[in-house]
Every structure is written in C-alpha cells, then in structure tokens.
Coordinates of C-alpha atoms in Angstrom, one line a residue:
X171 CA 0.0 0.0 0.0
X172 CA 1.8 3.5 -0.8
X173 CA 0.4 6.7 -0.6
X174 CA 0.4 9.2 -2.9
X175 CA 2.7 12.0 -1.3
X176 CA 3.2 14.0 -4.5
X177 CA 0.3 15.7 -4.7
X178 CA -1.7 14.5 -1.3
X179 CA -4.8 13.4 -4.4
X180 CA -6.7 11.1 -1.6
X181 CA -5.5 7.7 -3.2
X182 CA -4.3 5.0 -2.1
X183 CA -2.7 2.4 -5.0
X184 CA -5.5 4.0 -7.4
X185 CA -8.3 3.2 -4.4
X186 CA -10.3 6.3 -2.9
X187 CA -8.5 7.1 0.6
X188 CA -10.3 8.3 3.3
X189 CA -10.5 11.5 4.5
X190 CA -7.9 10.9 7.0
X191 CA -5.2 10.0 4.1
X192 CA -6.3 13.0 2.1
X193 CA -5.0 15.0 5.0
X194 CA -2.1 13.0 6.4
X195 CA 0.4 10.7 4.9
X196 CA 1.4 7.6 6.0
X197 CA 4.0 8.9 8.1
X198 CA 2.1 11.0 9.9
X199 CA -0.4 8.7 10.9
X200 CA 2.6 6.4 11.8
X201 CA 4.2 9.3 14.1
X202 CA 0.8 10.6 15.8
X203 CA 0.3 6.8 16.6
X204 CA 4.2 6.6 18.3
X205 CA 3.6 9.8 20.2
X206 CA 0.3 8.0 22.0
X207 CA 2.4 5.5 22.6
X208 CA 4.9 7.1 24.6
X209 CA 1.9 9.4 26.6
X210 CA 0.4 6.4 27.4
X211 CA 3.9 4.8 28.4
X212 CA 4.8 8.2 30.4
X213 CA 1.3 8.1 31.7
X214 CA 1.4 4.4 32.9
X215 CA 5.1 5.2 34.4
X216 CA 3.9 7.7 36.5
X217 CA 0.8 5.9 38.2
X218 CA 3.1 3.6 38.8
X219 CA 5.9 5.8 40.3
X220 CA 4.2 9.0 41.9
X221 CA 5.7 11.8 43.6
X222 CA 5.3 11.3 47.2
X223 CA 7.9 13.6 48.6
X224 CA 7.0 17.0 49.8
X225 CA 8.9 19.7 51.1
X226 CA 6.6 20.9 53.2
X227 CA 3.3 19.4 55.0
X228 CA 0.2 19.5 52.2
X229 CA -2.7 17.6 54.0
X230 CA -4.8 19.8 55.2
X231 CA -4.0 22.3 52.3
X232 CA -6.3 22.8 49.5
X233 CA -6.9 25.7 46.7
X234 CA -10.7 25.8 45.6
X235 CA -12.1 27.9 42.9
X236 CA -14.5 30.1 44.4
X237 CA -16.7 33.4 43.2
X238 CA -17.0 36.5 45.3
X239 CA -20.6 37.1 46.0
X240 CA -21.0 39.7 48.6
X241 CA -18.2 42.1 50.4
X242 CA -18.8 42.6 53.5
X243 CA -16.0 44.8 54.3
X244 CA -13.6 47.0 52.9
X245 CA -10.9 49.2 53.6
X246 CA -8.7 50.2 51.0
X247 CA -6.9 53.7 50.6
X248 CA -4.8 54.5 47.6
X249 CA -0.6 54.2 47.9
X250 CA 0.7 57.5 47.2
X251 CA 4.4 56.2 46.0
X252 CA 3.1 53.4 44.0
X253 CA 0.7 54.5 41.1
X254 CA -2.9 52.9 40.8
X255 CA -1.6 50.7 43.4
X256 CA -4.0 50.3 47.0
X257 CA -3.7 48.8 50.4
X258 CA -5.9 47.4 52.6
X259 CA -8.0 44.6 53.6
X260 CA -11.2 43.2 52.5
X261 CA -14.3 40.9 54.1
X262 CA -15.5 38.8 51.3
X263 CA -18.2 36.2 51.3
X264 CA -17.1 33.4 48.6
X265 CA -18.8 30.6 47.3
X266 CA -16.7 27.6 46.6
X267 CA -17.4 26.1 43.0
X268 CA -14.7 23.1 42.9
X269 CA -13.0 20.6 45.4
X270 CA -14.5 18.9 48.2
X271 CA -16.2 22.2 49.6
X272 CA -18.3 22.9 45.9
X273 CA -21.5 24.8 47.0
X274 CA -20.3 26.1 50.7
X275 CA -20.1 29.7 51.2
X276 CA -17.3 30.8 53.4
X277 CA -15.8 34.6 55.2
X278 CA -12.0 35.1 53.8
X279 CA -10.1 38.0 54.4
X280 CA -8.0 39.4 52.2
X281 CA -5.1 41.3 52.9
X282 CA -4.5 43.9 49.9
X283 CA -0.6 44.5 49.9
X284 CA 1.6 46.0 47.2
X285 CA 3.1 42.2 46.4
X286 CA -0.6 40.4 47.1
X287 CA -2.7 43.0 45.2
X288 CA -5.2 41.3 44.7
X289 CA -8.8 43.6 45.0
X290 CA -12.0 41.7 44.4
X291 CA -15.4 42.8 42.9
X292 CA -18.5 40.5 43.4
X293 CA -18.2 38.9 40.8
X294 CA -14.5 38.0 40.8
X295 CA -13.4 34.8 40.2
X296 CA -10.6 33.8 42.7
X297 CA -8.6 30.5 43.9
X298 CA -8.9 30.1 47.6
X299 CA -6.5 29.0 50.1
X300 CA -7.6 26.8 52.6
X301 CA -6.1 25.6 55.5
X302 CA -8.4 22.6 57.3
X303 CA -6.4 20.8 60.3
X304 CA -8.8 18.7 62.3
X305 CA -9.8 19.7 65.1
X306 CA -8.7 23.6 64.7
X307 CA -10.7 26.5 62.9
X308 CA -10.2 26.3 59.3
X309 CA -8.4 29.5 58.3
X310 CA -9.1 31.2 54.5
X311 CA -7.3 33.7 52.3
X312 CA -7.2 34.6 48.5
X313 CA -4.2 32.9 47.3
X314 CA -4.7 34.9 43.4
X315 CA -6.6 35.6 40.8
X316 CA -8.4 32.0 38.8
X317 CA -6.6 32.6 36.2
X318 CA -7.8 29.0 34.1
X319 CA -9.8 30.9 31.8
X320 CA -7.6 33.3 30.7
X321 CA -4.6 31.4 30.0
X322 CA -7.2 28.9 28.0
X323 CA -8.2 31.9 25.8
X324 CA -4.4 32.9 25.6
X325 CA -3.4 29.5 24.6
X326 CA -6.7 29.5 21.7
X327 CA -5.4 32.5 20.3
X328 CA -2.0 31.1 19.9
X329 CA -3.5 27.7 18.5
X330 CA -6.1 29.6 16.2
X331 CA -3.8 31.9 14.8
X332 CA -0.9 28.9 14.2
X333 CA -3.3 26.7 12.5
X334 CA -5.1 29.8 10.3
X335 CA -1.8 30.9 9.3
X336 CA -0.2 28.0 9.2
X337 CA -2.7 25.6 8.0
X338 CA -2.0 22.2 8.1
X339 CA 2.2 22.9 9.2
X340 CA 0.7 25.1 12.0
X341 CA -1.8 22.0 12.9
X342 CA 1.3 19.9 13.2
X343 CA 3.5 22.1 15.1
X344 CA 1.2 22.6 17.5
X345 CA 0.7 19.1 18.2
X346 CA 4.2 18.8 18.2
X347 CA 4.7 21.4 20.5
X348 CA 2.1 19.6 22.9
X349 CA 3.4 16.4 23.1
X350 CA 7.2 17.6 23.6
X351 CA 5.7 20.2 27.1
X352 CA 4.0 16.1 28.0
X353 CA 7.8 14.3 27.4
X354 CA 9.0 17.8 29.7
X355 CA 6.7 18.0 32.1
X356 CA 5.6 14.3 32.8
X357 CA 8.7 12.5 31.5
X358 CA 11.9 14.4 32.3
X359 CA 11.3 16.4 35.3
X360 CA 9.4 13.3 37.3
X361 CA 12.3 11.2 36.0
X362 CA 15.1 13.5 37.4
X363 CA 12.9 14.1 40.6
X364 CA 12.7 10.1 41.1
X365 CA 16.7 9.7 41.1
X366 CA 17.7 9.2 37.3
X367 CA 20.9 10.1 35.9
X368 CA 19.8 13.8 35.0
X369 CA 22.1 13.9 31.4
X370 CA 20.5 10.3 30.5
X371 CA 17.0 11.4 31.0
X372 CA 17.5 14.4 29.0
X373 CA 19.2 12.6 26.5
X374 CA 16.2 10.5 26.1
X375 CA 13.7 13.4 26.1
X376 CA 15.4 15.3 23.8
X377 CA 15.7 12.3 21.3
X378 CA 12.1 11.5 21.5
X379 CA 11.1 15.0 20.6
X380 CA 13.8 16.0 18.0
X381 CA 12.4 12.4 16.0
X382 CA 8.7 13.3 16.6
X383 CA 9.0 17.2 15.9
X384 CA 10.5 17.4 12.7
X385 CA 9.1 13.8 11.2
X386 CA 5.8 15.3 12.0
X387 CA 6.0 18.1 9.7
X388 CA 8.0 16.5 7.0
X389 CA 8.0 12.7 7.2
X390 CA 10.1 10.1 7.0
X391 CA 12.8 11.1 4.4
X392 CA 15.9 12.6 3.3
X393 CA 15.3 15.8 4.6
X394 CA 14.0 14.9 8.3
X395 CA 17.0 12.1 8.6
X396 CA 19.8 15.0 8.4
X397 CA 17.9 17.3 10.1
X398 CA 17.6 14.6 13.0
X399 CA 21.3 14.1 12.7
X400 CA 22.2 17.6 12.2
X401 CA 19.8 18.6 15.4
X402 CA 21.6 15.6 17.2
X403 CA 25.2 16.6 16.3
X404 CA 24.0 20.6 17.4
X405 CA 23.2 19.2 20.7
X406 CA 26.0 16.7 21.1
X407 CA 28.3 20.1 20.6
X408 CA 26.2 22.0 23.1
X409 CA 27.3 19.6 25.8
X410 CA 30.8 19.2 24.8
X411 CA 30.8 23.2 25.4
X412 CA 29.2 22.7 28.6
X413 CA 31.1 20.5 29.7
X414 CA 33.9 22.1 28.7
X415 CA 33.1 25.9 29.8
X416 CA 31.6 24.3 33.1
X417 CA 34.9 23.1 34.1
X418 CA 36.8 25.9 33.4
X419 CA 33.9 28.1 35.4
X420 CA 33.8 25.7 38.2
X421 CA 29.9 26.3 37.7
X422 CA 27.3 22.8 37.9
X423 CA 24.2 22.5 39.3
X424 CA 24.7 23.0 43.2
X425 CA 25.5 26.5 41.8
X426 CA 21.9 27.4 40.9
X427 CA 19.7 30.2 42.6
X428 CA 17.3 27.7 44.2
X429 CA 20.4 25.1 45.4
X430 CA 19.6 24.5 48.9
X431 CA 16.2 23.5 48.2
X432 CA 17.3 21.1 45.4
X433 CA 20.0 20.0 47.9
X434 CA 17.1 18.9 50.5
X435 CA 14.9 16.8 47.7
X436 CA 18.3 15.4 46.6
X437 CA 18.7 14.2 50.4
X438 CA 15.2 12.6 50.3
X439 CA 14.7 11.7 46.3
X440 CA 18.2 11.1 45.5
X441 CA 17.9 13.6 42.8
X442 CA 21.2 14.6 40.7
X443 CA 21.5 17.9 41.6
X444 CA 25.4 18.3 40.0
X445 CA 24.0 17.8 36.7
X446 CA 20.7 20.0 36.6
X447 CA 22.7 23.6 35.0
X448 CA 23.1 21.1 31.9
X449 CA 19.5 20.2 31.9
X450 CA 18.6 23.5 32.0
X451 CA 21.0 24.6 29.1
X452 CA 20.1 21.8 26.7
X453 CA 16.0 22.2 26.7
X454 CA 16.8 25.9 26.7
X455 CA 18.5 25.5 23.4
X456 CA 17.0 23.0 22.2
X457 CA 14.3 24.7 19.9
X458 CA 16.9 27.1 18.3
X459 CA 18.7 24.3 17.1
X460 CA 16.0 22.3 15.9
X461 CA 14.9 25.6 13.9
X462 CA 18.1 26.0 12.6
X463 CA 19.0 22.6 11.2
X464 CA 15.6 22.4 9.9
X465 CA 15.8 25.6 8.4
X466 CA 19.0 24.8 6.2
X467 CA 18.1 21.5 5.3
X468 CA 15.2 22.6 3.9
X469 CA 16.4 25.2 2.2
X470 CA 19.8 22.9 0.5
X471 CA 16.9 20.5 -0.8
X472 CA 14.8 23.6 -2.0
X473 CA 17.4 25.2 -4.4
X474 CA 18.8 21.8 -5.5
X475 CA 14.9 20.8 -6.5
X476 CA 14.7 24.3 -8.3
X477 CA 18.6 24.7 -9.7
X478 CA 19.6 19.9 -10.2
X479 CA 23.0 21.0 -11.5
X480 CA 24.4 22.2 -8.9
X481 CA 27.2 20.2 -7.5
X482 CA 27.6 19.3 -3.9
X483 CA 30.6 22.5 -3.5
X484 CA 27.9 25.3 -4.3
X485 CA 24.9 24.0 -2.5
X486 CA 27.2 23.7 0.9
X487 CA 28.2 27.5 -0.3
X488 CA 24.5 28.4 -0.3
X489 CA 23.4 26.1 2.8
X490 CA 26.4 28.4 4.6
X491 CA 25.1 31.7 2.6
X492 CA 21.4 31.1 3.9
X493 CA 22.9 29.4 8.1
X494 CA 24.7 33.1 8.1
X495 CA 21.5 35.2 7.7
X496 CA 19.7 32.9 10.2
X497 CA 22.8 33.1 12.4
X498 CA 22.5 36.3 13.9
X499 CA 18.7 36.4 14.9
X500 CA 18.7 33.0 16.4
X501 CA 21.8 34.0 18.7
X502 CA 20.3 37.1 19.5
X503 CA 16.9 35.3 20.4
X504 CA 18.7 33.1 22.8
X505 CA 20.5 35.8 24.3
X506 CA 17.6 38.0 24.4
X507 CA 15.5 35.3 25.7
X508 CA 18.1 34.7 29.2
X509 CA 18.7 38.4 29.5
X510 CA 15.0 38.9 29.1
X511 CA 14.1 36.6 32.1
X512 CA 16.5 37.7 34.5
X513 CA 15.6 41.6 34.2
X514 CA 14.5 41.5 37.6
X515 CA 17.4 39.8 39.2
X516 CA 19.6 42.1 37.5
X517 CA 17.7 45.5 38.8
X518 CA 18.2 43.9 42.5
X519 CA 22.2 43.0 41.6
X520 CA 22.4 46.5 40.6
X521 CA 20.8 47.9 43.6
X522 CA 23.5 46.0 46.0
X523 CA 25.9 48.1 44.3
X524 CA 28.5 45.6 43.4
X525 CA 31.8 46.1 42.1
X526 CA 32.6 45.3 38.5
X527 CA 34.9 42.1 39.4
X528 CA 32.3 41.5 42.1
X529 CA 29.3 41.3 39.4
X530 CA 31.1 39.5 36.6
X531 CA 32.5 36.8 39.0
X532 CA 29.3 36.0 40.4
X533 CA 27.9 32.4 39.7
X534 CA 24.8 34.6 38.7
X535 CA 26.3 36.2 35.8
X536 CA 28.8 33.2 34.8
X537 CA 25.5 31.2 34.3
X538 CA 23.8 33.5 32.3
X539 CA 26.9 34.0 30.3
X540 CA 27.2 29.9 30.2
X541 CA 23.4 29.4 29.1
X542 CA 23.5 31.8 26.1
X543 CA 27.1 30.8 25.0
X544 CA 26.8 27.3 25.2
X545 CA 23.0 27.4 23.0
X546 CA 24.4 30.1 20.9
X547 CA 28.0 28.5 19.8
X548 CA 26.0 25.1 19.5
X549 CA 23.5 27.2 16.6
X550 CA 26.5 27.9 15.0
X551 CA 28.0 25.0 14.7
X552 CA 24.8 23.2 13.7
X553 CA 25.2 25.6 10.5
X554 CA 28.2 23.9 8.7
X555 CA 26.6 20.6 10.1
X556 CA 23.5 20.6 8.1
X557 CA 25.2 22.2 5.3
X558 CA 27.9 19.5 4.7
X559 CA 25.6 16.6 5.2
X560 CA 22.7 17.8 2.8
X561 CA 25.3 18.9 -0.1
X562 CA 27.3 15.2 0.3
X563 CA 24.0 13.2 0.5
X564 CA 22.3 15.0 -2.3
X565 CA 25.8 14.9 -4.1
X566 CA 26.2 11.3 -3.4
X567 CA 22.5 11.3 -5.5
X568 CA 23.6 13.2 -8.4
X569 CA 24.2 10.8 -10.9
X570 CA 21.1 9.3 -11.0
X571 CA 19.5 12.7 -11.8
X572 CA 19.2 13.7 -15.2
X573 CA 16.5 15.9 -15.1
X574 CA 14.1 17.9 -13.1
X575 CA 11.6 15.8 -13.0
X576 CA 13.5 13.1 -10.5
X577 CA 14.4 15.7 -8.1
X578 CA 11.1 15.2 -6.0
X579 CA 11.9 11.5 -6.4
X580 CA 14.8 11.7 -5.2
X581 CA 14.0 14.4 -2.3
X582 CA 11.3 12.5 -1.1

C-alpha cells in the first residue's frame, strides 16, 4: 500500500482514501500513533511511580475555585508612592465552586498588599486558600486571581492563529509542540525528581522530541533524517561546550539560585543535583537548534529541486550563505531570551551596588553567560553541520539525476 505523497490526491494504490489520508500521509499517521504511545507509556510510568515527597506538610491544604458574591468589608486607601496601586483589607463572602467544599459559602479576608494586590469585585473569580487541620478552625485567604480561563483563551489564540496561518504545518506544530511540554513535564522532570541520571533522562527526552518534531512536519525522508542528525550533532556540541566551559567556570548545578532546596529533595529523592545547570541549558537551546537545522536543510533541498545541476561545493556554499543570515537572529533570540528573564534579578544586583569584578564573578552572571554561549556557539555549529551533510548526501544522488523531474523522487 503506498500513498500518494506528490500531490496528497486522496488515493491509495489508485483506491479512494479516506478523508484521514487526504489529510495526512502515512508517516504522519505512523508518528501521531508513536507519540500515543509514549503518553500512554509516560502516563502508565507515572501511576506507577508518583511523587510522594513534599517539602513541606500538604494535607490539610487545598486551593478551591471560588466566586465572590457579597463584600462585606472594605478598607482600601490609595498608595501614594506606587501608582494605581492600593492597600488594605477586604471581608468577602465566597462561594466555593470546585473541590471537596463545591456549593459552601465561606468569610475570607484578604489582605491587599503592594506584592498580594489582589482587590475583588462581586463577581471576581478567585482561587482560595484553605487551611483545614482537624480539630482547629479552618483558616481562608485569597491565594490569586483564577486565572484558568484566561490562560485557555491565551493558549486558543496562539493555537487559532498557528493553525489559520499556518494551515495544516501550523496543525502539526502545534501538536508537536504539545506532546514535547507532556515528554517535559511528565517525563523528564518526574524522571530527574525520582533519582535518574539527569544527562541520561535528557538525552532520552530530547531524542524523543527531535524524532517526533521534525518527522511530523516532513515525514520520514531525506530531509528529516539529516535534520535529525544535524539537530543531534547541534546538541552533542552543546554539551561538549558545557562540559567544557563548566569546568573551566567551576559552575554545575549546586551553583543554581534555588540550590539549597534542590539539595534537601536530593537528600530525600536522590535527585542529581550536579548535573541540573546542563539540563537547564540543553532544553533551553533545544528549539533554536532544531529551527536552525531544519531551516538549512530545507532550504539545501529547496534550491537543488529548483537549480539539479548544482554540485555538492555550491549547495554547501548556499546552505552556509542562507545558516549566516539565520545566524544572527537565532543568537540574539537566545541571548535576548536569558537576558529577558532575568531583568529582575539584574535591577536587584544592581541595587546592592556591586563592584565590576564582584558582578562578573558572580555564579549569577557566569551562568547567564554559560546558558546563552553554550545554546548560541552550538546554533553555530549546527550551521556547517547541516550544510555539509545535505550537499554530500544529495551529491552522493547526483548521478542518477538527469533531469528535473526526478528531483522530487529523489528528495522525497
């Protein structure tokens, strides 16, 4: 049975196709059904090896949605050195709507702060703390905003607007994009939690979604197997210049802002805590060099369907002409991307008023300056990567291409 991938016509060996074929290929039906597989692994894997340490005592904590239906008191006055900002408390009368108190009405205070400003309206959809010990008052406070719906609408936009423009690429990327946040999320950080060897669980996470990622939007072919291999080899380089640059810094995970804490799970888990600044560094970069190997594979097979007498020399010129022009804004993305979520640690660093050898010894900085290096230098290199291997393997192709016309053939 073969599809027909040159012009998606619904067939399949001159029989009508389904819908479902006239949509997909072959290969993509074969990859959605291997990423079910692995949720439903990952999914099986964790009922079967839960997360039963907590730092601190959960029991008798729960955080109910509730509504605010009546205030009963308020006292708020406006803060004079922070703009629109107020202080104050409130009485508010709440009615639960999830959890195991759905339908009771309960009094919460809420303390209006300038870091806990949170002011409610009847009407105001809020997530409830509660504190229940047995045999003690149960106390109440507003622990935020709900913000469910909101971040559902955000996350429509972003999948309306990626399949509209995108069409049926955009459909697939988002999917893509799903399942790799379930391999994160549900894989990799249980996993490391649990006590596996933090650089083999990554390994294995990042494998599983550099296959599925790109051979959902392209298929199984010649493109997706360099880009694989290019996106492989990109990463394998990232971690020699970890590894490398980590020594030299004297920088691993122990480290990190949050190391005493991680130490304390690592004393009850038997987490890996040396290895977790490589963790960190790899998924961070991951997506830029996925993009980028992609992007120049692509493009090699692109000019040699449209120009078949080039030889293998000039496309690896062009593959390096079109890696430069990507070069710069993916470098700058990731650097922008580290700067950009450390703005606030920064304004505090700058308020301590440290001394210029004081701030660019810091672990602080020497991570930040490790993460954006190590991702950036491992884009680069992924350039010359997935120029070399698409010029030899469509040069190794050549001869049996006389025309045009077998270029698809042969690219597909």
């Amino acid at each position: 049975m073969k599809l027909n991938d040159n012009n998606n016509s619904g067939t399949v060996s001159g029989k009508k196709c389904p819908a479902l074929c006239r949509i997909f290929t072959k290969e993509h039906i074969f990859i959605f059904a291997f990423m079910i597989v692995i949720v439903i692994a990952i999914s099986m894997w964790n009922r079967a090896n839960p997360i039963d340490y907590s730092m601190y005592e959960t029991d008798t904590l729960s955080h109910p949605k509730g509504t605010v239906v009546k205030i009963v008191e308020e006292e708020l006055a406006r803060n004079d050195t922070e703009r629109g900002r107020k202080l104050g408390y409130q009485v508010l009368e709440v009615q639960i709507t999830s959890g195991e108190y759905k339908g009771e009405t309960i009094t919460v205070k809420n303390d209006v702060t300038n870091t806990h400003h949170i002011i409610c309206e009847v009407g105001s959809r809020i997530i409830v703390k509660a504190d229940t010990p047995e045999g003690t008052e149960p106390y109440y406070s507003v622990y935020n905003y709900d913000h469910t719906k909101a971040m559902l609408l955000l996350f429509g936009v972003f999948a309306v607007l990626m399949v509209i423009i995108g069409k049926k690429k955009g459909f697939l990327s988002l999917c893509g994009l799903v399942f790799a946040m379930i391999v994160l999320l549900r894989f990799l950080l249980p996993a490391i939690f649990h006590g596996w060897q933090p650089i083999v669980a990554t390994v294995i996470a990042v494998s599983i979604i550099t296959f599925s990622s790109l051979m959902l939007l392209n298929g199984w072919n010649k493109k997706t197997r360099i880009a694989i291999i290019a996106s492989i080899s990109g990463v394998v380089m990232a971690a020699i210049v970890y590894f490398i640059f980590a020594a030299l810094l004297h920088l691993n995970g122990y480290n990190l802002e949050s190391s005493e804490e991680l130490i304390l799970i690592r004393e009850n888990t038997g987490m890996g805590v040396a290895d977790l600044l490589f963790v960190s560094i790899i998924i961070s970069a991951l997506g830029a060099i996925l993009d980028m190997a992609m992007s120049v594979v692509s493009s090699i097979f692109e000019i040699r369907k449209n120009a078949p007498e080039l030889s293998p020399t000039n496309l690896l010129k062009s593959g390096l002409s079109v890696g430069r022009d990507m070069i710069g804004t993916n470098c700058q993305t990731l650097i922008l991307a580290f700067i950009g979520s450390s703005i606030t640690t920064l304004l505090v660093v700058i308020s301590y008023g440290y001394q210029t050898n004081q701030l660019l010894n810091s672990d602080f900085i020497a991570i930040e300056m490790l993460q954006g290096m190590t991702g950036s230098i491992a884009v680069i290199l992924s350039v010359p990567v997935a120029s070399m291997l698409s010029a030899w393997v469509l040069g190794v192709h050549s001869g049996k291409v006389n025309s045009g016309e077998n270029d698809e053939k042969m690219i597909e």
